[in-house]
Coordinates of C-alpha atoms and ligand atoms in Angstrom, one line a residue:
Chain O
M1 CA 24.3 -75.4 -11.8
G2 CA 26.6 -76.3 -9.0
R3 CA 26.5 -79.5 -7.0
I4 CA 25.8 -80.0 -3.4
L5 CA 27.9 -82.0 -1.0
K6 CA 25.5 -84.9 -0.9
E7 CA 25.6 -85.5 -4.6
L8 CA 29.3 -86.1 -4.5
R9 CA 31.3 -88.8 -2.8
P10 CA 30.2 -89.3 0.8
V11 CA 32.4 -87.6 3.4
Y12 CA 32.9 -88.8 7.0
V13 CA 34.4 -87.3 10.1
V14 CA 36.8 -90.1 11.3
G15 CA 39.0 -88.3 13.8
I16 CA 38.7 -85.4 16.3
G17 CA 41.3 -83.8 18.6
L18 CA 41.7 -80.7 20.6
H19 CA 44.1 -78.7 22.7
R20 CA 42.1 -77.1 25.5
Y21 CA 41.0 -73.5 24.9
Q22 CA 42.7 -71.3 27.5
R23 CA 44.1 -67.9 28.4
A24 CA 47.3 -66.9 26.7
S25 CA 50.2 -69.1 27.8
E26 CA 53.9 -69.5 27.0
K27 CA 53.1 -72.4 24.7
T28 CA 53.7 -71.8 21.0
Y29 CA 51.0 -72.4 18.4
V30 CA 53.1 -75.3 17.1
E31 CA 52.6 -77.2 20.4
L32 CA 48.9 -76.3 20.6
G33 CA 48.3 -77.5 17.0
L34 CA 50.3 -80.7 17.3
T35 CA 48.5 -81.7 20.4
A36 CA 45.2 -81.5 18.6
I37 CA 46.4 -83.2 15.5
R38 CA 48.0 -86.1 17.3
E39 CA 44.8 -86.6 19.3
A40 CA 42.8 -86.7 16.1
L41 CA 45.1 -89.2 14.5
Q42 CA 44.9 -91.4 17.6
D43 CA 41.1 -91.0 17.6
A44 CA 41.0 -92.2 14.0
K45 CA 43.6 -94.8 14.7
I46 CA 45.6 -93.9 11.7
E47 CA 49.2 -92.7 11.1
W48 CA 50.1 -89.2 9.8
E49 CA 51.2 -90.8 6.5
A50 CA 47.5 -91.5 5.7
V51 CA 46.7 -87.8 5.5
E52 CA 46.8 -86.6 1.9
S53 CA 46.0 -83.0 2.3
S54 CA 45.9 -80.4 5.1
Y55 CA 43.9 -77.2 5.6
V56 CA 45.2 -74.9 8.3
G57 CA 42.7 -72.4 9.7
T58 CA 44.2 -69.4 11.5
A59 CA 43.0 -65.9 11.7
K60 CA 45.7 -64.3 13.8
L61 CA 49.0 -66.1 13.4
G62 CA 50.0 -64.5 10.1
M63 CA 51.6 -66.0 7.0
A64 CA 52.8 -69.6 6.6
A65 CA 51.9 -71.1 9.9
G66 CA 51.2 -74.5 8.5
R67 CA 54.3 -76.3 7.5
A68 CA 56.3 -74.9 10.5
M69 CA 53.8 -77.0 12.6
L70 CA 53.1 -80.0 10.4
R71 CA 56.7 -80.8 9.6
H72 CA 57.1 -82.1 13.2
L73 CA 54.7 -85.0 12.3
G74 CA 57.3 -86.3 9.8
T75 CA 57.3 -84.6 6.4
T76 CA 55.2 -86.3 3.7
G77 CA 55.3 -83.7 1.0
T78 CA 51.4 -83.4 0.9
S79 CA 49.4 -80.3 0.2
I80 CA 49.1 -77.6 2.8
T81 CA 46.6 -74.7 2.4
H82 CA 45.9 -71.9 4.8
I83 CA 42.3 -70.7 5.4
E84 CA 41.2 -67.4 6.9
N85 CA 37.5 -66.5 7.2
A86 CA 37.3 -64.4 10.4
S87 CA 35.3 -66.2 13.1
A88 CA 34.3 -68.9 10.5
T89 CA 38.0 -69.7 9.8
G90 CA 37.8 -73.3 11.3
S91 CA 34.4 -74.0 9.7
S92 CA 35.8 -73.0 6.3
A93 CA 38.9 -75.1 6.7
F94 CA 36.6 -78.0 7.5
R95 CA 34.5 -77.2 4.4
Q96 CA 37.5 -77.2 2.1
A97 CA 38.7 -80.6 3.5
C98 CA 35.1 -82.0 2.9
I99 CA 35.1 -80.6 -0.7
E100 CA 38.5 -82.2 -1.3
I101 CA 37.2 -85.6 -0.2
A102 CA 33.8 -85.3 -1.9
G103 CA 35.5 -84.3 -5.1
G104 CA 37.8 -87.3 -5.0
F105 CA 41.1 -85.4 -4.8
S106 CA 42.0 -87.1 -1.5
D107 CA 40.7 -90.1 0.6
V108 CA 41.9 -88.7 3.9
A109 CA 42.3 -85.0 4.7
L110 CA 43.0 -82.9 7.8
A111 CA 41.5 -79.6 8.9
V112 CA 43.2 -78.0 11.8
G113 CA 42.5 -74.6 13.5
V114 CA 45.0 -73.0 15.7
D115 CA 45.4 -69.5 17.2
K116 CA 47.2 -67.6 19.9
V117 CA 46.0 -64.3 21.5
D118 CA 47.7 -62.1 18.9
P119 CA 46.5 -58.7 17.7
M120 CA 44.7 -59.2 14.4
P121 CA 45.4 -56.9 11.4
R122 CA 41.9 -56.2 10.2
A123 CA 41.8 -55.8 6.5
F124 CA 38.2 -54.6 6.5
E125 CA 39.3 -51.5 8.4
K126 CA 41.7 -50.6 5.6
N127 CA 39.0 -50.1 3.0
G128 CA 39.6 -46.3 3.0
I129 CA 36.0 -45.6 3.9
K130 CA 35.6 -43.4 7.0
D131 CA 32.6 -44.1 9.1
L132 CA 30.9 -42.2 11.8
A133 CA 31.5 -44.3 14.9
S134 CA 32.2 -47.9 13.9
D135 CA 35.4 -47.8 15.9
A136 CA 33.3 -47.0 19.0
I137 CA 30.8 -49.8 18.2
V138 CA 32.9 -53.0 18.3
P139 CA 31.2 -56.5 18.2
F140 CA 30.2 -56.6 21.9
T141 CA 28.4 -53.3 21.4
H142 CA 26.9 -54.3 18.1
F143 CA 25.3 -57.3 19.8
A144 CA 24.4 -55.2 22.9
L145 CA 22.4 -53.0 20.6
L146 CA 20.7 -56.0 19.1
A147 CA 19.9 -57.3 22.6
H148 CA 18.3 -53.9 23.4
D149 CA 16.2 -54.1 20.3
Y150 CA 15.2 -57.7 21.1
M151 CA 14.2 -56.9 24.6
S152 CA 12.0 -53.9 23.7
R153 CA 10.5 -55.6 20.7
Y154 CA 9.3 -58.7 22.5
G155 CA 9.1 -57.5 26.1
V156 CA 12.1 -59.8 27.1
T157 CA 14.2 -59.0 30.2
D158 CA 18.0 -59.0 30.5
E159 CA 17.6 -61.8 33.0
Q160 CA 16.0 -64.0 30.3
I161 CA 18.8 -63.3 27.9
A162 CA 21.5 -63.9 30.6
Q163 CA 20.0 -67.4 31.1
V164 CA 21.8 -68.4 27.9
A165 CA 25.1 -67.8 29.7
V166 CA 23.9 -69.9 32.7
K167 CA 23.1 -72.8 30.5
N168 CA 26.3 -72.6 28.4
H169 CA 28.5 -72.3 31.5
R170 CA 26.7 -75.3 33.0
N171 CA 27.6 -77.3 29.8
G172 CA 31.1 -75.9 29.7
A173 CA 31.7 -77.1 33.2
L174 CA 31.4 -80.6 31.9
N175 CA 33.8 -80.1 29.0
P176 CA 37.5 -80.6 29.7
Y177 CA 38.5 -78.7 26.6
A178 CA 36.5 -75.6 27.6
H179 CA 38.1 -72.2 28.4
R180 CA 35.6 -71.6 31.2
Q181 CA 34.8 -74.7 33.2
K182 CA 32.8 -73.2 36.0
E183 CA 29.1 -73.2 36.5
R184 CA 27.6 -69.8 37.1
T185 CA 24.4 -68.7 38.7
L186 CA 22.1 -66.1 37.2
D187 CA 23.2 -63.7 39.9
E188 CA 26.9 -64.3 39.1
V189 CA 26.2 -63.6 35.4
L190 CA 24.3 -60.4 36.0
S191 CA 26.6 -59.0 38.6
D192 CA 29.8 -59.6 36.7
D193 CA 31.8 -56.6 35.2
P194 CA 29.6 -54.6 32.9
I195 CA 30.8 -54.6 29.2
S196 CA 28.2 -53.0 27.1
G197 CA 24.4 -52.4 27.3
S198 CA 23.0 -55.3 29.4
F199 CA 26.0 -57.5 28.7
T200 CA 28.4 -58.4 31.5
R201 CA 31.7 -60.2 31.0
L202 CA 30.1 -63.6 31.4
Q203 CA 27.7 -62.8 28.6
C204 CA 30.6 -62.3 26.2
C205 CA 32.9 -65.2 25.0
P206 CA 36.5 -65.5 26.2
I207 CA 39.0 -65.1 23.4
G208 CA 42.1 -67.2 24.3
E209 CA 44.4 -69.7 22.6
G210 CA 43.8 -73.3 21.6
A211 CA 43.6 -75.8 18.7
S212 CA 41.1 -78.2 17.1
A213 CA 41.7 -80.9 14.5
V214 CA 39.3 -82.9 12.4
I215 CA 40.1 -85.7 10.0
V216 CA 37.7 -86.5 7.2
A217 CA 37.7 -89.5 4.9
S218 CA 35.9 -91.1 2.0
E219 CA 34.5 -94.6 2.1
E220 CA 37.7 -95.7 0.2
G221 CA 39.8 -94.0 2.9
I222 CA 37.9 -95.7 5.7
K223 CA 38.5 -99.1 4.0
R224 CA 42.1 -98.6 3.0
F225 CA 43.2 -97.5 6.5
G226 CA 41.0 -99.9 8.5
I227 CA 39.1 -97.0 10.2
D228 CA 36.2 -98.1 12.4
P229 CA 33.1 -97.3 10.3
S230 CA 30.8 -97.4 13.3
R231 CA 32.5 -94.3 14.7
A232 CA 32.4 -92.4 11.4
I233 CA 30.0 -89.5 11.2
R234 CA 28.6 -88.5 7.8
V235 CA 28.8 -84.8 6.7
S236 CA 25.4 -84.3 5.0
A237 CA 25.6 -80.6 4.2
S238 CA 28.2 -77.9 3.9
V239 CA 27.0 -74.4 3.1
S240 CA 28.8 -71.1 3.0
R241 CA 27.1 -67.8 2.4
S242 CA 27.9 -64.0 2.7
E243 CA 25.8 -61.0 3.7
R244 CA 23.6 -59.3 1.1
V245 CA 21.6 -56.1 1.3
Y246 CA 18.6 -56.5 3.6
E247 CA 15.9 -54.2 4.6
P248 CA 17.3 -51.0 6.3
G249 CA 18.1 -51.9 9.9
A250 CA 17.4 -55.6 9.6
G251 CA 19.7 -57.7 11.8
F252 CA 22.1 -59.0 9.1
D253 CA 23.6 -61.7 11.3
A254 CA 20.1 -63.3 11.9
E255 CA 19.1 -62.8 8.2
L256 CA 22.3 -64.4 6.9
T257 CA 21.9 -67.2 9.4
R258 CA 18.3 -67.7 8.3
E259 CA 19.1 -68.2 4.7
T260 CA 22.3 -70.3 5.3
T261 CA 20.7 -72.7 7.8
A262 CA 17.6 -73.1 5.5
I263 CA 19.9 -74.2 2.6
A264 CA 21.8 -76.5 4.9
L265 CA 18.7 -78.3 6.1
K266 CA 17.4 -78.6 2.5
E267 CA 20.7 -80.0 1.3
A268 CA 20.8 -82.5 4.2
D269 CA 17.1 -83.3 3.4
I270 CA 16.0 -82.9 7.0
T271 CA 13.6 -80.7 9.0
V272 CA 14.6 -78.5 11.9
K273 CA 12.7 -80.9 14.2
E274 CA 15.2 -83.7 13.4
L275 CA 18.1 -81.8 15.0
D276 CA 19.3 -83.3 18.2
V277 CA 22.4 -81.1 18.8
I278 CA 23.3 -77.6 17.6
E279 CA 26.5 -75.6 18.1
F280 CA 25.8 -71.9 17.3
H281 CA 28.1 -68.9 17.1
D282 CA 27.0 -67.7 20.5
A283 CA 29.9 -65.2 21.1
F284 CA 27.3 -63.1 23.0
T285 CA 24.2 -64.4 24.8
I286 CA 21.7 -62.7 22.5
E287 CA 23.1 -64.5 19.4
E288 CA 21.9 -67.9 20.6
L289 CA 18.3 -66.7 20.9
L290 CA 18.4 -64.9 17.6
Y291 CA 19.8 -67.9 15.7
V292 CA 17.4 -70.4 17.4
E293 CA 14.7 -68.2 15.8
S294 CA 16.5 -67.8 12.5
L295 CA 16.8 -71.6 12.2
G296 CA 13.1 -71.9 12.8
L297 CA 13.0 -73.8 16.1
C298 CA 10.4 -71.3 17.3
G299 CA 8.8 -68.0 16.3
P300 CA 10.2 -64.5 16.8
G301 CA 10.6 -63.6 20.5
Q302 CA 9.9 -67.2 21.6
A303 CA 13.4 -68.4 22.2
P304 CA 13.6 -67.2 25.8
H305 CA 10.5 -69.4 26.6
L306 CA 12.1 -72.4 24.9
L307 CA 15.2 -71.8 27.0
A308 CA 13.2 -71.4 30.2
E309 CA 11.3 -74.7 29.5
G310 CA 14.7 -76.5 29.3
A311 CA 14.1 -77.4 25.7
M312 CA 17.6 -76.2 24.8
D313 CA 19.3 -78.1 27.6
I314 CA 21.2 -81.4 27.3
G315 CA 18.4 -83.9 27.6
G316 CA 15.8 -81.4 26.2
Q317 CA 14.2 -81.3 22.8
V318 CA 17.5 -80.2 21.2
A319 CA 20.8 -79.6 23.0
V320 CA 22.0 -76.1 22.0
S321 CA 25.7 -75.5 22.7
P322 CA 26.3 -78.7 24.7
S323 CA 30.1 -78.0 24.5
G324 CA 29.5 -74.7 26.4
G325 CA 29.4 -72.8 23.1
L326 CA 31.6 -69.9 22.4
L327 CA 30.5 -68.4 25.7
A328 CA 32.0 -71.1 27.9
M329 CA 34.1 -73.4 25.6
G330 CA 35.6 -70.2 24.2
H331 CA 36.4 -68.5 20.9
P332 CA 40.1 -68.8 20.0
T333 CA 39.0 -68.0 16.4
G334 CA 40.8 -70.3 14.1
P335 CA 39.9 -73.4 16.2
T336 CA 36.4 -72.5 17.0
G337 CA 34.4 -73.8 14.0
L338 CA 36.4 -77.1 14.1
G339 CA 35.8 -77.4 17.9
Q340 CA 32.1 -77.3 17.0
I341 CA 32.5 -80.2 14.5
A342 CA 34.4 -82.1 17.1
E343 CA 31.6 -81.6 19.7
V344 CA 28.9 -82.6 17.2
T345 CA 30.8 -85.7 16.2
R346 CA 31.4 -86.7 19.8
Q347 CA 27.7 -86.3 20.5
L348 CA 26.6 -88.3 17.4
R349 CA 29.0 -91.1 18.3
H350 CA 27.4 -91.1 21.8
E351 CA 30.9 -90.5 23.3
A352 CA 30.1 -87.1 25.0
G353 CA 30.0 -88.6 28.5
P354 CA 28.2 -86.3 31.0
R355 CA 27.4 -83.9 28.1
Q356 CA 25.7 -86.5 26.0
Q357 CA 22.4 -85.6 24.4
P358 CA 20.5 -88.9 24.6
K359 CA 20.0 -90.8 21.2
A360 CA 21.6 -87.9 19.2
R361 CA 21.6 -88.7 15.5
T362 CA 21.7 -85.4 13.7
G363 CA 23.6 -82.2 14.5
L364 CA 24.2 -78.8 13.1
A365 CA 27.3 -76.4 13.4
H366 CA 27.0 -72.7 12.6
M367 CA 29.5 -69.9 12.6
V368 CA 29.2 -66.3 11.5
G369 CA 32.3 -64.3 10.8
L370 CA 33.0 -60.6 10.5
G371 CA 32.2 -59.3 7.1
S372 CA 29.7 -61.0 7.4
V373 CA 30.1 -64.6 6.3
C374 CA 28.2 -67.7 7.5
V375 CA 29.2 -71.3 7.4
V376 CA 26.9 -74.2 8.3
H377 CA 27.4 -77.9 8.4
V378 CA 25.0 -80.8 9.1
L379 CA 26.4 -84.0 10.5
Q380 CA 24.5 -87.3 10.8
R381 CA 25.1 -90.7 12.5
P382 CA 24.8 -93.2 9.6
Chain X
M1 CA 32.0 -20.9 13.9
I2 CA 34.2 -20.6 10.8
D3 CA 37.2 -21.8 12.9
Q4 CA 35.7 -25.2 13.4
I5 CA 36.9 -28.2 11.3
A6 CA 35.2 -31.6 11.0
L7 CA 37.1 -34.6 12.5
R8 CA 35.9 -36.8 9.6
P9 CA 35.0 -34.4 6.8
S10 CA 34.1 -37.2 4.4
V11 CA 31.4 -38.4 6.8
F12 CA 29.6 -35.2 7.9
S13 CA 29.4 -31.6 7.1
I14 CA 29.3 -28.7 9.7
R15 CA 26.6 -27.1 7.4
G16 CA 23.0 -28.3 7.6
T17 CA 20.7 -29.2 4.8
E18 CA 18.1 -26.9 3.2
E19 CA 15.4 -28.8 5.2
L20 CA 17.3 -28.7 8.5
P21 CA 19.8 -25.8 8.2
D22 CA 20.8 -25.6 11.9
R23 CA 22.0 -29.1 12.2
P24 CA 25.2 -30.7 10.8
S25 CA 24.3 -33.0 7.9
L26 CA 25.5 -36.5 7.1
K27 CA 27.2 -37.3 3.7
G28 CA 25.5 -40.2 2.0
C29 CA 25.1 -41.4 -1.5
Q30 CA 22.3 -42.5 -3.8
C31 CA 22.9 -44.9 -6.6
K32 CA 21.1 -44.8 -10.0
C33 CA 19.3 -48.0 -8.8
G34 CA 17.8 -46.0 -6.0
Y35 CA 19.8 -47.5 -3.2
V36 CA 20.7 -44.9 -0.6
F37 CA 23.7 -45.6 1.7
F38 CA 26.0 -44.1 4.3
P39 CA 29.0 -43.6 4.7
R40 CA 30.0 -42.2 1.4
Q41 CA 32.0 -44.2 -1.1
Y42 CA 32.3 -44.6 -4.9
F43 CA 33.9 -48.0 -5.1
G44 CA 30.6 -49.5 -6.0
C45 CA 27.0 -49.9 -5.0
E46 CA 26.4 -52.8 -2.6
S47 CA 23.0 -53.4 -4.1
C48 CA 23.7 -53.4 -7.9
G49 CA 27.4 -53.0 -8.5
R50 CA 27.2 -49.6 -10.4
F51 CA 30.1 -47.3 -9.6
G52 CA 31.8 -44.0 -10.1
D53 CA 29.5 -41.5 -11.9
D54 CA 26.4 -43.6 -11.3
I55 CA 26.7 -42.8 -7.6
E56 CA 25.5 -39.4 -6.6
N57 CA 26.3 -37.4 -3.4
I58 CA 23.4 -36.6 -1.1
E59 CA 23.2 -34.6 2.1
M60 CA 21.1 -36.1 4.8
S61 CA 19.5 -34.1 7.5
G62 CA 20.8 -34.6 11.0
R63 CA 17.5 -35.8 12.5
G64 CA 16.2 -39.2 13.2
K65 CA 14.6 -41.6 15.7
I66 CA 16.3 -43.9 18.2
R67 CA 15.9 -47.6 17.4
E68 CA 18.0 -49.0 20.2
F69 CA 20.8 -47.8 22.5
A70 CA 23.5 -49.0 24.8
T71 CA 25.9 -47.6 27.4
V72 CA 29.4 -48.9 26.6
H73 CA 31.6 -49.6 29.6
R74 CA 34.7 -50.7 27.8
S75 CA 36.3 -48.3 25.3
Q76 CA 38.7 -49.5 22.6
R77 CA 39.4 -45.8 21.6
K78 CA 42.0 -43.8 23.6
D79 CA 40.2 -40.5 22.8
L80 CA 36.8 -41.8 24.0
P81 CA 36.7 -42.7 27.7
A82 CA 34.0 -45.1 28.8
P83 CA 31.2 -45.0 29.7
Y84 CA 29.7 -43.5 26.6
I85 CA 26.3 -44.0 25.0
V86 CA 25.7 -45.2 21.4
A87 CA 22.5 -45.7 19.5
T88 CA 21.1 -47.1 16.3
I89 CA 19.2 -44.2 14.6
V90 CA 16.7 -44.2 11.7
L91 CA 17.4 -41.0 9.9
D92 CA 14.6 -39.0 8.4
A93 CA 16.1 -40.1 5.0
G94 CA 15.3 -43.7 6.0
V95 CA 18.9 -44.7 6.3
V96 CA 19.8 -46.6 9.5
I97 CA 23.1 -45.4 11.1
R98 CA 24.9 -45.9 14.4
G99 CA 26.5 -43.0 16.3
L100 CA 27.5 -41.6 19.6
L101 CA 25.0 -39.7 21.7
D102 CA 25.7 -36.5 23.5
V103 CA 23.9 -37.8 26.6
T104 CA 25.5 -38.9 29.9
D105 CA 22.7 -41.0 31.4
E106 CA 20.6 -43.5 29.3
K107 CA 17.7 -42.9 31.7
Q108 CA 17.1 -39.8 29.5
L109 CA 16.5 -42.0 26.5
S110 CA 13.7 -44.0 25.0
I111 CA 13.1 -46.0 21.9
G112 CA 11.4 -43.9 19.2
Q113 CA 12.7 -40.6 20.7
T114 CA 13.8 -38.0 18.2
V115 CA 17.5 -37.0 18.1
Y116 CA 19.4 -34.2 16.4
S117 CA 22.9 -34.1 15.1
T118 CA 25.2 -31.8 17.0
L119 CA 28.9 -30.9 17.1
S120 CA 31.1 -31.9 19.9
S121 CA 34.6 -30.4 20.5
V122 CA 37.3 -33.1 20.5
G123 CA 40.4 -30.9 20.5
R124 CA 42.4 -28.3 18.5
D125 CA 44.5 -28.6 15.4
E126 CA 48.0 -27.0 14.9
D127 CA 46.5 -23.7 13.9
G128 CA 44.4 -23.5 17.0
R129 CA 41.1 -24.3 15.2
E130 CA 38.5 -26.3 17.0
I131 CA 38.1 -29.9 15.8
V132 CA 34.5 -31.1 16.1
D133 CA 33.0 -34.6 15.8
L134 CA 29.4 -35.5 15.2
R135 CA 27.1 -36.6 18.0
F136 CA 23.4 -36.9 18.5
S137 CA 21.5 -34.9 21.0
I138 CA 18.0 -35.2 22.5
N139 CA 17.7 -31.4 22.7
Q140 CA 15.9 -29.8 19.8
S141 CA 17.6 -26.4 20.5
N142 CA 21.2 -26.3 19.4
Ligands
ZN1 ZN1 23.0 -49.5 -7.2

């Protein structure tokens, strides 16, 4: 029988840093990544020499991105490992860093996600299996189809789904690291360029460039480097799962999310009601509603009502995507999952400024990635 | 008719099934464990891991019901100008697939509507033969 994170050495997030998510620029990934890492080191108030191991999450840069970036911090000869897990790349880099601390291999470890807007070679398309129309049904259409099913199944309107974009853009407008920092009205969301099905451009996440860095440490690491323990946030669960065979036609993203989040809550030994902050993989509006239901915050078809009541707003029952989520904060891919951890940490430290969910103690970060894979973390203020 | 060739011959057949002879059929597989899947492959069954000879070819009739649909306004395929319409279809065989519809306005569509496979001309090969791809149509007559 395997162990769960909580049974091993306690792991704490002690430093977070980001480079704003943005449209493609002239900046190299090295500059983006170093900005995020230096900010994380400064946040933890430690020197680079304290970091004993680094996990570099990138989905698009290609081979050997890590040392070419990290050497500019002053070489220390420590371990560098690259992680790719589609949209969950950053989440998996974070998980590996947590495992390294929990297992006692290091006392301080870095997970950094960085990506530019590069075309991705997609291995899963090289499997030699021809399909009928998968190349005509890319992710935005996959989720547009799920949105149509959801609307017809529960009598929900496209306006109700578009409200997710209104909320997340409102949150993103308060986040200096967000790709989209402009509030949008429902009319603006609905009248934007059509993409697929009921989705307009503002109901689909922007894919730009950026970087996120998270430093994790053991209790020994916190003591040894004089890190402020009152700003350290405990990682209480780390769960990674992949898609199985479900009933024909079942929404596999929601099913996979259901089982992964259930395990994460159990490992953290909390109920869904204890969550104050959630960052979901809301690459498309419908996803947030589906995952709210998968997590068990409400019954099937009820999420639009929860949203309309303001229960998912900052200041509501549980702040969902206070960073702006993928919809407004953006989805540069490698950084995305780590950007979620940074936001949840900021919230649980009560340092989120105008985005602060009052009295936040417990948060959850969730990513799904093509394939499909799902990675979920629960963080708690000690 | 004999001068037509399928764009993706491993995915569908111009010939129909015994049950539905006038409609192109879809090439699926059934594993010894009972799991039926599409598209066809012998690398291994996703449900149980059996492979090779334990996986049998089946031909699925080109008829099913619409589960959901969407008009796509941004195409990633040069040979497929937007807008086009796609649907999730529950085939009579019980397998859920996604395909392109031979329909220009989604107002003609409803959930639960029966659709039939049909061949759509997508060009000609070097020998002048017509290349056809599979679409789904709402018309019962071919
Ligand atoms: Zn099988």
